[in-house]
């Protein structure tokens, strides 16, 4: 089969790029190795119960009356998707929880500022200066070189606990670098989480977004192949040749240009290029507890809690199977839903750092036993940090996915959610007419991923 453009990966960045190309009449194919679209942000069913992967909350919330330059509104215009079709509901509020320290924030930035002023009065002037600098910073400049966010933030903020509290949510929601972040990535995450905030599509969450994107892509003339794994990519006489495998059958697909959302190192592997880059080491384990609808959660109003059990926040590969010294607790029902919304199931989701190598070394029997142990540890962690009790007893379903699960269903080496610490901001690969989008192009989160696909399609495949 011959196509003008082939996109590797049917996640958010790949789907957004595909829609953009199809709008301009390109003959475009998306190859997705899994049987379902979504990549890191997808869903599945257990015992007829709907479960999400990836999505705790959608970042970059703005109302449709906001300035058109905002990332969310910009991408919706580019994809020709009506704002109201997403049915976005804002968070209640979220917390950064350290021993003896708690900062609350919502989609009203003044709450964040006030919370910092109350807790760290000696730092509020410094924080205001930092915030002003961040708001004026052009984090989307593709020529920017790596700079230590820790160093730059430390030039403004002197209290180490406040610095760690600022970094905790941003690290968990977007850093592939241990103990630090590239400053441009820090700014992207800061603006998307603190300045703009969290929201969620009503009812089916991530499925709402994926259904809209898939429908938009197909009705625009795009082609989608599921369970279609790209095995290698070759360049021959200005043509890109992709060898694929679909349901046990090998195929050859040719394209004028290829856009890969598979990851930087993973794409180099497909191209047969020897890897000299650092593979991502940071992976997570996530546990979900679906609770009985009669269970009283009225005492727990936070949408998300970013927790750390000591005054020093350490963000690095776990030395154990799983490390609950810090992590994320999400309550998907704690958004400002409308009266006529179909509410999500009462649930708690707990995310913590994990060790891919250790999980990968387990036998099938021990793997299952350790997963059950992790579920108990996760629920105990929530009970220790909140007013919620007896979670296991009141759960109708408990499940957990590990770094091995992530690698299996997304192809990310080491199950590294955020890919390699090395980002390719320009998206250019070493072979002509093969380009990169998504996680390793440097734009993360649901909004960021889609903008990455759109921007790379605009820059290289439509020009």
mmCIF file with all atom_site columns, C-alpha atoms in Angstrom, residues 58-212:
data_model
loop_
_atom_site.group_PDB
_atom_site.id
_atom_site.type_symbol
_atom_site.label_atom_id
_atom_site.label_alt_id
_atom_site.label_comp_id
_atom_site.label_asym_id
_atom_site.label_entity_id
_atom_site.label_seq_id
_atom_site.pdbx_PDB_ins_code
_atom_site.Cartn_x
_atom_site.Cartn_y
_atom_site.Cartn_z
_atom_site.occupancy
_atom_site.B_iso_or_equiv
_atom_site.pdbx_formal_charge
_atom_site.auth_seq_id
_atom_site.auth_comp_id
_atom_site.auth_asym_id
_atom_site.auth_atom_id
_atom_site.pdbx_PDB_model_num
ATOM 1   C CA . UNK A 1 58  ? -6.578  16.946 31.624 1.00 0.00 ? 58  UNK A CA 1
ATOM 2   C CA . UNK A 1 59  ? -4.293  19.971 32.041 1.00 0.00 ? 59  UNK A CA 1
ATOM 3   C CA . UNK A 1 60  ? -4.371  23.427 30.395 1.00 0.00 ? 60  UNK A CA 1
ATOM 4   C CA . UNK A 1 61  ? -7.988  24.170 31.287 1.00 0.00 ? 61  UNK A CA 1
ATOM 5   C CA . UNK A 1 62  ? -9.429  27.448 30.028 1.00 0.00 ? 62  UNK A CA 1
ATOM 6   C CA . UNK A 1 63  ? -12.998 28.474 29.342 1.00 0.00 ? 63  UNK A CA 1
ATOM 7   C CA . UNK A 1 64  ? -14.009 28.882 25.726 1.00 0.00 ? 64  UNK A CA 1
ATOM 8   C CA . UNK A 1 65  ? -14.121 32.657 26.311 1.00 0.00 ? 65  UNK A CA 1
ATOM 9   C CA . UNK A 1 66  ? -10.374 32.775 27.003 1.00 0.00 ? 66  UNK A CA 1
ATOM 10  C CA . UNK A 1 67  ? -7.911  34.301 24.572 1.00 0.00 ? 67  UNK A CA 1
ATOM 11  C CA . UNK A 1 68  ? -7.567  32.188 21.428 1.00 0.00 ? 68  UNK A CA 1
ATOM 12  C CA . UNK A 1 69  ? -3.809  31.813 21.953 1.00 0.00 ? 69  UNK A CA 1
ATOM 13  C CA . UNK A 1 70  ? -4.298  29.398 24.858 1.00 0.00 ? 70  UNK A CA 1
ATOM 14  C CA . UNK A 1 71  ? -2.998  25.893 23.990 1.00 0.00 ? 71  UNK A CA 1
ATOM 15  C CA . UNK A 1 72  ? -6.328  24.106 24.441 1.00 0.00 ? 72  UNK A CA 1
ATOM 16  C CA . UNK A 1 73  ? -8.288  26.529 22.285 1.00 0.00 ? 73  UNK A CA 1
ATOM 17  C CA . UNK A 1 74  ? -5.525  26.584 19.696 1.00 0.00 ? 74  UNK A CA 1
ATOM 18  C CA . UNK A 1 75  ? -5.501  22.826 19.242 1.00 0.00 ? 75  UNK A CA 1
ATOM 19  C CA . UNK A 1 76  ? -9.294  22.606 19.073 1.00 0.00 ? 76  UNK A CA 1
ATOM 20  C CA . UNK A 1 77  ? -9.288  25.168 16.244 1.00 0.00 ? 77  UNK A CA 1
ATOM 21  C CA . UNK A 1 78  ? -6.572  23.255 14.413 1.00 0.00 ? 78  UNK A CA 1
ATOM 22  C CA . UNK A 1 79  ? -8.562  20.011 14.712 1.00 0.00 ? 79  UNK A CA 1
ATOM 23  C CA . UNK A 1 80  ? -11.936 21.692 14.034 1.00 0.00 ? 80  UNK A CA 1
ATOM 24  C CA . UNK A 1 81  ? -13.394 20.238 17.221 1.00 0.00 ? 81  UNK A CA 1
ATOM 25  C CA . UNK A 1 82  ? -16.079 22.262 19.068 1.00 0.00 ? 82  UNK A CA 1
ATOM 26  C CA . UNK A 1 83  ? -15.097 23.186 22.628 1.00 0.00 ? 83  UNK A CA 1
ATOM 27  C CA . UNK A 1 84  ? -18.482 22.120 24.031 1.00 0.00 ? 84  UNK A CA 1
ATOM 28  C CA . UNK A 1 85  ? -18.128 18.597 22.612 1.00 0.00 ? 85  UNK A CA 1
ATOM 29  C CA . UNK A 1 86  ? -15.504 17.794 25.275 1.00 0.00 ? 86  UNK A CA 1
ATOM 30  C CA . UNK A 1 87  ? -17.922 18.516 28.174 1.00 0.00 ? 87  UNK A CA 1
ATOM 31  C CA . UNK A 1 88  ? -15.022 19.719 30.323 1.00 0.00 ? 88  UNK A CA 1
ATOM 32  C CA . UNK A 1 89  ? -15.548 19.899 34.078 1.00 0.00 ? 89  UNK A CA 1
ATOM 33  C CA . UNK A 1 90  ? -13.110 21.743 36.342 1.00 0.00 ? 90  UNK A CA 1
ATOM 34  C CA . UNK A 1 91  ? -11.369 20.239 39.355 1.00 0.00 ? 91  UNK A CA 1
ATOM 35  C CA . UNK A 1 92  ? -12.557 20.918 42.906 1.00 0.00 ? 92  UNK A CA 1
ATOM 36  C CA . UNK A 1 93  ? -9.047  21.620 44.129 1.00 0.00 ? 93  UNK A CA 1
ATOM 37  C CA . UNK A 1 94  ? -5.812  19.713 44.522 1.00 0.00 ? 94  UNK A CA 1
ATOM 38  C CA . UNK A 1 95  ? -3.076  19.554 47.152 1.00 0.00 ? 95  UNK A CA 1
ATOM 39  C CA . UNK A 1 96  ? 0.673   19.156 47.461 1.00 0.00 ? 96  UNK A CA 1
ATOM 40  C CA . UNK A 1 97  ? 1.093   17.311 50.744 1.00 0.00 ? 97  UNK A CA 1
ATOM 41  C CA . UNK A 1 98  ? 4.406   17.141 52.629 1.00 0.00 ? 98  UNK A CA 1
ATOM 42  C CA . UNK A 1 99  ? 4.870   16.461 56.380 1.00 0.00 ? 99  UNK A CA 1
ATOM 43  C CA . UNK A 1 100 ? 3.584   19.575 58.196 1.00 0.00 ? 100 UNK A CA 1
ATOM 44  C CA . UNK A 1 101 ? 3.157   21.421 54.879 1.00 0.00 ? 101 UNK A CA 1
ATOM 45  C CA . UNK A 1 102 ? 0.190   21.584 52.505 1.00 0.00 ? 102 UNK A CA 1
ATOM 46  C CA . UNK A 1 103 ? -0.257  23.814 49.469 1.00 0.00 ? 103 UNK A CA 1
ATOM 47  C CA . UNK A 1 104 ? -3.692  23.853 47.844 1.00 0.00 ? 104 UNK A CA 1
ATOM 48  C CA . UNK A 1 105 ? -4.372  24.972 44.289 1.00 0.00 ? 105 UNK A CA 1
ATOM 49  C CA . UNK A 1 106 ? -7.295  25.076 41.890 1.00 0.00 ? 106 UNK A CA 1
ATOM 50  C CA . UNK A 1 107 ? -7.996  26.566 38.485 1.00 0.00 ? 107 UNK A CA 1
ATOM 51  C CA . UNK A 1 108 ? -7.999  29.961 40.211 1.00 0.00 ? 108 UNK A CA 1
ATOM 52  C CA . UNK A 1 109 ? -4.294  30.841 40.397 1.00 0.00 ? 109 UNK A CA 1
ATOM 53  C CA . UNK A 1 110 ? -4.885  33.243 43.271 1.00 0.00 ? 110 UNK A CA 1
ATOM 54  C CA . UNK A 1 111 ? -5.657  30.269 45.550 1.00 0.00 ? 111 UNK A CA 1
ATOM 55  C CA . UNK A 1 112 ? -2.222  28.820 44.781 1.00 0.00 ? 112 UNK A CA 1
ATOM 56  C CA . UNK A 1 113 ? -0.549  32.166 45.455 1.00 0.00 ? 113 UNK A CA 1
ATOM 57  C CA . UNK A 1 114 ? -2.455  32.653 48.707 1.00 0.00 ? 114 UNK A CA 1
ATOM 58  C CA . UNK A 1 115 ? -1.642  29.143 49.894 1.00 0.00 ? 115 UNK A CA 1
ATOM 59  C CA . UNK A 1 116 ? 2.081   29.741 49.315 1.00 0.00 ? 116 UNK A CA 1
ATOM 60  C CA . UNK A 1 117 ? 1.893   33.139 51.045 1.00 0.00 ? 117 UNK A CA 1
ATOM 61  C CA . UNK A 1 118 ? 0.231   31.580 54.116 1.00 0.00 ? 118 UNK A CA 1
ATOM 62  C CA . UNK A 1 119 ? 2.728   28.729 54.358 1.00 0.00 ? 119 UNK A CA 1
ATOM 63  C CA . UNK A 1 120 ? 5.898   30.528 53.245 1.00 0.00 ? 120 UNK A CA 1
ATOM 64  C CA . UNK A 1 121 ? 5.340   34.265 53.914 1.00 0.00 ? 121 UNK A CA 1
ATOM 65  C CA . UNK A 1 122 ? 9.046   34.998 53.631 1.00 0.00 ? 122 UNK A CA 1
ATOM 66  C CA . UNK A 1 123 ? 9.064   33.589 50.069 1.00 0.00 ? 123 UNK A CA 1
ATOM 67  C CA . UNK A 1 124 ? 5.954   35.130 48.530 1.00 0.00 ? 124 UNK A CA 1
ATOM 68  C CA . UNK A 1 125 ? 7.758   38.102 46.941 1.00 0.00 ? 125 UNK A CA 1
ATOM 69  C CA . UNK A 1 126 ? 10.335  35.728 45.452 1.00 0.00 ? 126 UNK A CA 1
ATOM 70  C CA . UNK A 1 127 ? 7.552   33.478 44.161 1.00 0.00 ? 127 UNK A CA 1
ATOM 71  C CA . UNK A 1 128 ? 5.790   36.421 42.507 1.00 0.00 ? 128 UNK A CA 1
ATOM 72  C CA . UNK A 1 129 ? 9.044   37.299 40.713 1.00 0.00 ? 129 UNK A CA 1
ATOM 73  C CA . UNK A 1 130 ? 9.502   33.663 39.631 1.00 0.00 ? 130 UNK A CA 1
ATOM 74  C CA . UNK A 1 131 ? 5.939   33.503 38.358 1.00 0.00 ? 131 UNK A CA 1
ATOM 75  C CA . UNK A 1 132 ? 6.390   36.724 36.364 1.00 0.00 ? 132 UNK A CA 1
ATOM 76  C CA . UNK A 1 133 ? 9.549   35.366 34.731 1.00 0.00 ? 133 UNK A CA 1
ATOM 77  C CA . UNK A 1 134 ? 7.805   32.067 33.879 1.00 0.00 ? 134 UNK A CA 1
ATOM 78  C CA . UNK A 1 135 ? 4.831   33.847 32.317 1.00 0.00 ? 135 UNK A CA 1
ATOM 79  C CA . UNK A 1 136 ? 7.176   35.836 30.079 1.00 0.00 ? 136 UNK A CA 1
ATOM 80  C CA . UNK A 1 137 ? 9.287   32.821 29.087 1.00 0.00 ? 137 UNK A CA 1
ATOM 81  C CA . UNK A 1 138 ? 8.910   31.334 25.594 1.00 0.00 ? 138 UNK A CA 1
ATOM 82  C CA . UNK A 1 139 ? 9.031   27.636 26.398 1.00 0.00 ? 139 UNK A CA 1
ATOM 83  C CA . UNK A 1 140 ? 7.975   26.683 22.858 1.00 0.00 ? 140 UNK A CA 1
ATOM 84  C CA . UNK A 1 141 ? 11.190  27.938 21.276 1.00 0.00 ? 141 UNK A CA 1
ATOM 85  C CA . UNK A 1 142 ? 12.560  24.784 19.598 1.00 0.00 ? 142 UNK A CA 1
ATOM 86  C CA . UNK A 1 143 ? 16.131  26.135 19.706 1.00 0.00 ? 143 UNK A CA 1
ATOM 87  C CA . UNK A 1 144 ? 16.289  26.175 23.510 1.00 0.00 ? 144 UNK A CA 1
ATOM 88  C CA . UNK A 1 145 ? 19.067  24.078 25.054 1.00 0.00 ? 145 UNK A CA 1
ATOM 89  C CA . UNK A 1 146 ? 18.744  22.051 28.253 1.00 0.00 ? 146 UNK A CA 1
ATOM 90  C CA . UNK A 1 147 ? 18.898  24.137 31.427 1.00 0.00 ? 147 UNK A CA 1
ATOM 91  C CA . UNK A 1 148 ? 18.523  22.906 34.995 1.00 0.00 ? 148 UNK A CA 1
ATOM 92  C CA . UNK A 1 149 ? 15.127  23.936 36.326 1.00 0.00 ? 149 UNK A CA 1
ATOM 93  C CA . UNK A 1 150 ? 16.391  23.285 39.854 1.00 0.00 ? 150 UNK A CA 1
ATOM 94  C CA . UNK A 1 151 ? 19.140  25.849 39.424 1.00 0.00 ? 151 UNK A CA 1
ATOM 95  C CA . UNK A 1 152 ? 16.921  28.515 37.866 1.00 0.00 ? 152 UNK A CA 1
ATOM 96  C CA . UNK A 1 153 ? 14.123  28.110 40.414 1.00 0.00 ? 153 UNK A CA 1
ATOM 97  C CA . UNK A 1 154 ? 16.752  28.115 43.174 1.00 0.00 ? 154 UNK A CA 1
ATOM 98  C CA . UNK A 1 155 ? 17.902  31.547 41.988 1.00 0.00 ? 155 UNK A CA 1
ATOM 99  C CA . UNK A 1 156 ? 14.464  32.854 43.043 1.00 0.00 ? 156 UNK A CA 1
ATOM 100 C CA . UNK A 1 157 ? 13.232  30.579 45.844 1.00 0.00 ? 157 UNK A CA 1
ATOM 101 C CA . UNK A 1 158 ? 15.505  29.879 48.805 1.00 0.00 ? 158 UNK A CA 1
ATOM 102 C CA . UNK A 1 159 ? 13.379  27.572 50.946 1.00 0.00 ? 159 UNK A CA 1
ATOM 103 C CA . UNK A 1 160 ? 14.220  23.977 49.876 1.00 0.00 ? 160 UNK A CA 1
ATOM 104 C CA . UNK A 1 161 ? 10.844  22.621 51.009 1.00 0.00 ? 161 UNK A CA 1
ATOM 105 C CA . UNK A 1 162 ? 8.931   25.091 48.833 1.00 0.00 ? 162 UNK A CA 1
ATOM 106 C CA . UNK A 1 163 ? 11.179  24.241 45.881 1.00 0.00 ? 163 UNK A CA 1
ATOM 107 C CA . UNK A 1 164 ? 10.493  20.534 46.359 1.00 0.00 ? 164 UNK A CA 1
ATOM 108 C CA . UNK A 1 165 ? 6.761   21.162 46.704 1.00 0.00 ? 165 UNK A CA 1
ATOM 109 C CA . UNK A 1 166 ? 6.724   23.078 43.420 1.00 0.00 ? 166 UNK A CA 1
ATOM 110 C CA . UNK A 1 167 ? 8.614   20.273 41.678 1.00 0.00 ? 167 UNK A CA 1
ATOM 111 C CA . UNK A 1 168 ? 6.591   17.329 42.995 1.00 0.00 ? 168 UNK A CA 1
ATOM 112 C CA . UNK A 1 169 ? 3.466   17.615 40.771 1.00 0.00 ? 169 UNK A CA 1
ATOM 113 C CA . UNK A 1 170 ? 5.460   18.775 37.747 1.00 0.00 ? 170 UNK A CA 1
ATOM 114 C CA . UNK A 1 171 ? 7.856   15.845 38.033 1.00 0.00 ? 171 UNK A CA 1
ATOM 115 C CA . UNK A 1 172 ? 5.120   13.246 38.350 1.00 0.00 ? 172 UNK A CA 1
ATOM 116 C CA . UNK A 1 173 ? 3.176   14.734 35.448 1.00 0.00 ? 173 UNK A CA 1
ATOM 117 C CA . UNK A 1 174 ? 5.995   15.297 33.021 1.00 0.00 ? 174 UNK A CA 1
ATOM 118 C CA . UNK A 1 175 ? 9.630   14.645 33.900 1.00 0.00 ? 175 UNK A CA 1
ATOM 119 C CA . UNK A 1 176 ? 11.806  11.963 32.320 1.00 0.00 ? 176 UNK A CA 1
ATOM 120 C CA . UNK A 1 177 ? 14.842  13.301 34.194 1.00 0.00 ? 177 UNK A CA 1
ATOM 121 C CA . UNK A 1 178 ? 15.779  12.094 37.647 1.00 0.00 ? 178 UNK A CA 1
ATOM 122 C CA . UNK A 1 179 ? 15.902  14.789 40.354 1.00 0.00 ? 179 UNK A CA 1
ATOM 123 C CA . UNK A 1 180 ? 15.538  17.701 37.914 1.00 0.00 ? 180 UNK A CA 1
ATOM 124 C CA . UNK A 1 181 ? 13.771  18.947 34.783 1.00 0.00 ? 181 UNK A CA 1
ATOM 125 C CA . UNK A 1 182 ? 14.718  20.851 31.682 1.00 0.00 ? 182 UNK A CA 1
ATOM 126 C CA . UNK A 1 183 ? 13.582  24.391 32.451 1.00 0.00 ? 183 UNK A CA 1
ATOM 127 C CA . UNK A 1 184 ? 11.473  24.714 29.305 1.00 0.00 ? 184 UNK A CA 1
ATOM 128 C CA . UNK A 1 185 ? 9.686   21.492 30.315 1.00 0.00 ? 185 UNK A CA 1
ATOM 129 C CA . UNK A 1 186 ? 9.255   22.883 33.828 1.00 0.00 ? 186 UNK A CA 1
ATOM 130 C CA . UNK A 1 187 ? 7.620   26.006 32.387 1.00 0.00 ? 187 UNK A CA 1
ATOM 131 C CA . UNK A 1 188 ? 5.313   23.961 30.157 1.00 0.00 ? 188 UNK A CA 1
ATOM 132 C CA . UNK A 1 189 ? 4.132   21.894 33.116 1.00 0.00 ? 189 UNK A CA 1
ATOM 133 C CA . UNK A 1 190 ? 3.956   24.881 35.474 1.00 0.00 ? 190 UNK A CA 1
ATOM 134 C CA . UNK A 1 191 ? 1.694   26.796 33.117 1.00 0.00 ? 191 UNK A CA 1
ATOM 135 C CA . UNK A 1 192 ? -0.475  23.781 32.283 1.00 0.00 ? 192 UNK A CA 1
ATOM 136 C CA . UNK A 1 193 ? -1.000  22.728 35.935 1.00 0.00 ? 193 UNK A CA 1
ATOM 137 C CA . UNK A 1 194 ? -0.638  25.816 38.134 1.00 0.00 ? 194 UNK A CA 1
ATOM 138 C CA . UNK A 1 195 ? -1.540  28.676 35.793 1.00 0.00 ? 195 UNK A CA 1
ATOM 139 C CA . UNK A 1 196 ? -4.341  26.960 33.860 1.00 0.00 ? 196 UNK A CA 1
ATOM 140 C CA . UNK A 1 197 ? -5.322  23.872 35.835 1.00 0.00 ? 197 UNK A CA 1
ATOM 141 C CA . UNK A 1 198 ? -7.102  20.527 35.746 1.00 0.00 ? 198 UNK A CA 1
ATOM 142 C CA . UNK A 1 199 ? -10.325 19.430 34.117 1.00 0.00 ? 199 UNK A CA 1
ATOM 143 C CA . UNK A 1 200 ? -11.968 16.235 32.946 1.00 0.00 ? 200 UNK A CA 1
ATOM 144 C CA . UNK A 1 201 ? -14.433 15.326 30.201 1.00 0.00 ? 201 UNK A CA 1
ATOM 145 C CA . UNK A 1 202 ? -17.691 14.301 31.875 1.00 0.00 ? 202 UNK A CA 1
ATOM 146 C CA . UNK A 1 203 ? -18.699 10.636 32.120 1.00 0.00 ? 203 UNK A CA 1
ATOM 147 C CA . UNK A 1 204 ? -16.290 8.539  30.055 1.00 0.00 ? 204 UNK A CA 1
ATOM 148 C CA . UNK A 1 205 ? -13.210 10.707 30.544 1.00 0.00 ? 205 UNK A CA 1
ATOM 149 C CA . UNK A 1 206 ? -10.444 9.755  28.143 1.00 0.00 ? 206 UNK A CA 1
ATOM 150 C CA . UNK A 1 207 ? -12.828 7.719  25.979 1.00 0.00 ? 207 UNK A CA 1
ATOM 151 C CA . UNK A 1 208 ? -14.757 10.914 25.239 1.00 0.00 ? 208 UNK A CA 1
ATOM 152 C CA . UNK A 1 209 ? -11.602 12.471 23.793 1.00 0.00 ? 209 UNK A CA 1
ATOM 153 C CA . UNK A 1 210 ? -10.499 9.351  21.909 1.00 0.00 ? 210 UNK A CA 1
ATOM 154 C CA . UNK A 1 211 ? -13.944 8.817  20.352 1.00 0.00 ? 211 UNK A CA 1
ATOM 155 C CA . UNK A 1 212 ? -13.981 12.416 19.097 1.00 0.00 ? 212 UNK A CA 1
#
